[in-house]
Tab-separated table of C-alpha atoms in Angstrom:
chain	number	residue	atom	x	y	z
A	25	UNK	CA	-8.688	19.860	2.421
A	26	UNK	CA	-5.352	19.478	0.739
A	27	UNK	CA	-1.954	18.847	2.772
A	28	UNK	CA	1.570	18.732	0.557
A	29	UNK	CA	4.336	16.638	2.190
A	30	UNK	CA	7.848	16.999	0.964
A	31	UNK	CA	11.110	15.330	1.608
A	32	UNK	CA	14.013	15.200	-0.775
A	33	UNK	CA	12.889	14.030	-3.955
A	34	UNK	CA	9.819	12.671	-2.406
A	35	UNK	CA	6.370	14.089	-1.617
A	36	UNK	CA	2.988	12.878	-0.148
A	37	UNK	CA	-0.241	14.164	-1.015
A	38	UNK	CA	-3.249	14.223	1.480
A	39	UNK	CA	-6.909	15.289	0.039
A	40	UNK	CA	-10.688	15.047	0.894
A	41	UNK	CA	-13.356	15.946	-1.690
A	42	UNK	CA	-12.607	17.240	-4.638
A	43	UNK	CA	-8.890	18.722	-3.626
A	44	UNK	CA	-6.701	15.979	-4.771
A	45	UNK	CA	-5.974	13.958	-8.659
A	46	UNK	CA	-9.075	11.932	-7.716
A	47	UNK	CA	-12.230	13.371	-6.302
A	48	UNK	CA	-12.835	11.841	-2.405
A	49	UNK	CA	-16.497	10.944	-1.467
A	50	UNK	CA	-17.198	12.088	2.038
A	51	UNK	CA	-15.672	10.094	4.736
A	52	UNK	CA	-12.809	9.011	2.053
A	53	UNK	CA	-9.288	10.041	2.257
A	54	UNK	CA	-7.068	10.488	-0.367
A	55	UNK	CA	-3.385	9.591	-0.308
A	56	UNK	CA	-0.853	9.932	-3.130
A	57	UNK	CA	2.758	9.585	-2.871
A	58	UNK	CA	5.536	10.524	-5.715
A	59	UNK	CA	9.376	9.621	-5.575
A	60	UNK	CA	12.075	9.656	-7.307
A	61	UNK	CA	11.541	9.688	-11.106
A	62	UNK	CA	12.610	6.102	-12.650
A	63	UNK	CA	12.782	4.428	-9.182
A	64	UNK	CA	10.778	1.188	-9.018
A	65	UNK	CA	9.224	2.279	-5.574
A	66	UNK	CA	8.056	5.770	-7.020
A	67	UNK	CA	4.557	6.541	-7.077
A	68	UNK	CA	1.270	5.043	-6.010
A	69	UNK	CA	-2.325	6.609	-4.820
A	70	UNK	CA	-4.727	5.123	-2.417
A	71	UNK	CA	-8.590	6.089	-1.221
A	72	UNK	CA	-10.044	4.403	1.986
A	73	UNK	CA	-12.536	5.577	4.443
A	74	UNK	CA	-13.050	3.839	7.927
A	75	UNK	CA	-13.848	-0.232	8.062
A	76	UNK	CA	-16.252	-1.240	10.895
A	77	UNK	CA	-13.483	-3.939	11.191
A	78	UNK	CA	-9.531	-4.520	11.051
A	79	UNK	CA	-8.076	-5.222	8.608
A	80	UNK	CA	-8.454	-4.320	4.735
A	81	UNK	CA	-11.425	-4.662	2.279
A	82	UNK	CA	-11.831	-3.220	-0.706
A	83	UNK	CA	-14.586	-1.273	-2.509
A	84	UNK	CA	-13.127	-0.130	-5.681
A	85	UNK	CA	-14.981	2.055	-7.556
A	86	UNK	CA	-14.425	3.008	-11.599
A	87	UNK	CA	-12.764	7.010	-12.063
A	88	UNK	CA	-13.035	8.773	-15.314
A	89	UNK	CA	-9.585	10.917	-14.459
A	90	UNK	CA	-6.499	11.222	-16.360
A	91	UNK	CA	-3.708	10.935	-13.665
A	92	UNK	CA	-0.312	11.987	-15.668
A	93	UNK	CA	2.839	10.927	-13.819
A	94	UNK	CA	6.057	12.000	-15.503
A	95	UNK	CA	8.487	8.426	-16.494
A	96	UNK	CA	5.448	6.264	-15.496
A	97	UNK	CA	1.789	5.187	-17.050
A	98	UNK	CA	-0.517	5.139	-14.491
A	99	UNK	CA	-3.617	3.002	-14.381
A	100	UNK	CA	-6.507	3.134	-12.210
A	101	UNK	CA	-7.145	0.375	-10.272
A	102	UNK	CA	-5.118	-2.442	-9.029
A	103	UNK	CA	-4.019	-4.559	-12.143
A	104	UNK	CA	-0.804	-6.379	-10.133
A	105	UNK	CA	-2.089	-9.190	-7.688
A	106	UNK	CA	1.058	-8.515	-4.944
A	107	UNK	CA	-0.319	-5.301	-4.455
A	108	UNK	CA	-3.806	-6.081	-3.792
A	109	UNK	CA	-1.948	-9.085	-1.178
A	110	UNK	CA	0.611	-6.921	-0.041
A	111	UNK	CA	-2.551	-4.515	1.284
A	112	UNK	CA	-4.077	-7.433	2.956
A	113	UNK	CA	-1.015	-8.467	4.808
A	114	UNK	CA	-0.487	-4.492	5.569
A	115	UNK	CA	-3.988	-4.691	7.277
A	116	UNK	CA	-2.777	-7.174	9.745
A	117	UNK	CA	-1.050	-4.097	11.554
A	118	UNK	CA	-3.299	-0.971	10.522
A	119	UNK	CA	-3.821	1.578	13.549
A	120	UNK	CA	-7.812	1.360	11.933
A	121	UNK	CA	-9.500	-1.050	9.847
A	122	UNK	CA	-9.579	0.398	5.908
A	123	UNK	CA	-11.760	0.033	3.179
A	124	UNK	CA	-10.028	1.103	0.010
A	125	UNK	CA	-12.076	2.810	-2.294
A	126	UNK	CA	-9.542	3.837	-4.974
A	127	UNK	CA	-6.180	3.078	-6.496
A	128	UNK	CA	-3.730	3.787	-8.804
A	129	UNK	CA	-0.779	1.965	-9.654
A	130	UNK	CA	2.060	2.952	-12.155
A	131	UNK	CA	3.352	0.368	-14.693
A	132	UNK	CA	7.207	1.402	-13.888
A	133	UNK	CA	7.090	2.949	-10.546
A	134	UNK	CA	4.789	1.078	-7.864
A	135	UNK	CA	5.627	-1.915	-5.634
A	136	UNK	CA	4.448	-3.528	-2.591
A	137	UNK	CA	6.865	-1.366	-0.466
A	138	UNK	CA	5.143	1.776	-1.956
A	139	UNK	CA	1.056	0.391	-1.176
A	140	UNK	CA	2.361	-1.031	2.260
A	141	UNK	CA	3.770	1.909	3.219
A	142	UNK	CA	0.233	4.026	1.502
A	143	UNK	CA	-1.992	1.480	3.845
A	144	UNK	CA	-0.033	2.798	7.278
A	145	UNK	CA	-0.165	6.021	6.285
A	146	UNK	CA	-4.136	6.088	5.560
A	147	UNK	CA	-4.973	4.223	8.320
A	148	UNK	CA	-2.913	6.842	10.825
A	149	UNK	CA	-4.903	9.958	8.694
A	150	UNK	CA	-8.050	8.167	9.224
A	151	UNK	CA	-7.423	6.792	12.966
A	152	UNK	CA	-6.982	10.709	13.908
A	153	UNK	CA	-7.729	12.515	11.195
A	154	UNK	CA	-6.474	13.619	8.421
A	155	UNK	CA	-6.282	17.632	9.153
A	156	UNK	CA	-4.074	16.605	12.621
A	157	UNK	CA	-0.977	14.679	10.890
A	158	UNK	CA	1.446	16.775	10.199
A	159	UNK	CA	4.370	16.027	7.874
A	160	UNK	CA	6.602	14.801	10.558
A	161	UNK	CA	4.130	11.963	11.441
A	162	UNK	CA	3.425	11.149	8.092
A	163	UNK	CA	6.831	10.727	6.861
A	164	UNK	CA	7.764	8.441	10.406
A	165	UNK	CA	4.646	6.251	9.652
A	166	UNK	CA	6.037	5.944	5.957
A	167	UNK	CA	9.445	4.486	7.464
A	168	UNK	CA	8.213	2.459	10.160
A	169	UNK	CA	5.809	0.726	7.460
A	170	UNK	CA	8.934	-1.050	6.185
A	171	UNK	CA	11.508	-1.046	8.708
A	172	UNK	CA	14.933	-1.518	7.629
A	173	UNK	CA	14.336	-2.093	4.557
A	174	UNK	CA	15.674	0.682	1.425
A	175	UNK	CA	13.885	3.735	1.249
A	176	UNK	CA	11.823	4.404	-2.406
């Protein structure tokens, strides 16, 4: 399952299995979101299935993939410390409990706006599943993550 969300210069990419940049294990979801080229809140990718509790753990697990983002270089994983916390403090008001199972950060183009905002979205796709949300509600979970606050 693949879903393409676009808005503007922005778009949101929803996967399971092996439809997305990184290849989902079942139960995992697969959220990837690309902005404006150059803009410090501009990309960032996220994998989480279902925790038994609230919150967020993690569960990161190594990918041999080659993610090419144009203006950015992307790493696997989560290299910056304020992203990893800015996920924790995300999880205090998740819809569902998430345990993220992959990452990717860009050197340039991620920020804790772009993983907090990645965290509500997940946790809505996984609360109700993934092949229900429809653009609309994926896009108002995106702003409501960080209310007030500039759009990336």
């Amino acid at each position: 399952m693949r879903k393409d969300f676009v808005r503007r210069q922005s778009r949101l990419v929803v996967w399971t299995g092996n439809d997305g940049p990184v290849p989902a294990a079942a139960g995992v979801v697969g959220l990837e979101y690309r902005g404006r080229l150059g803009h410090s809140s501009s990309y960032g990718l996220l994998m989480a299935r279902v925790a038994d509790s609230p919150g967020v753990q993690f569960d990161l697990r190594p990918a041999s993939v080659a993610l090419s983002v144009p203006c950015d270089e992307v790493t696997l994983g989560l290299t910056e410390p304020e992203y990893r916390a800015a996920l924790y403090a995300a999880g205090h008001d998740l819809r569902a409990g998430l345990v993220i199972t992959g990452a990717a950060e860009g050197k340039f183009g991620s920020s804790i706006v772009v993983f907090t905002r990645l965290a509500a979205v997940l946790s809505v796709l996984l609360a109700v599943g993934a092949e229900s949300v429809d653009a609309t509600k994926a896009w108002a979970t995106w702003e409501e993550a960080w209310p007030g606050r500039n759009r990336p």
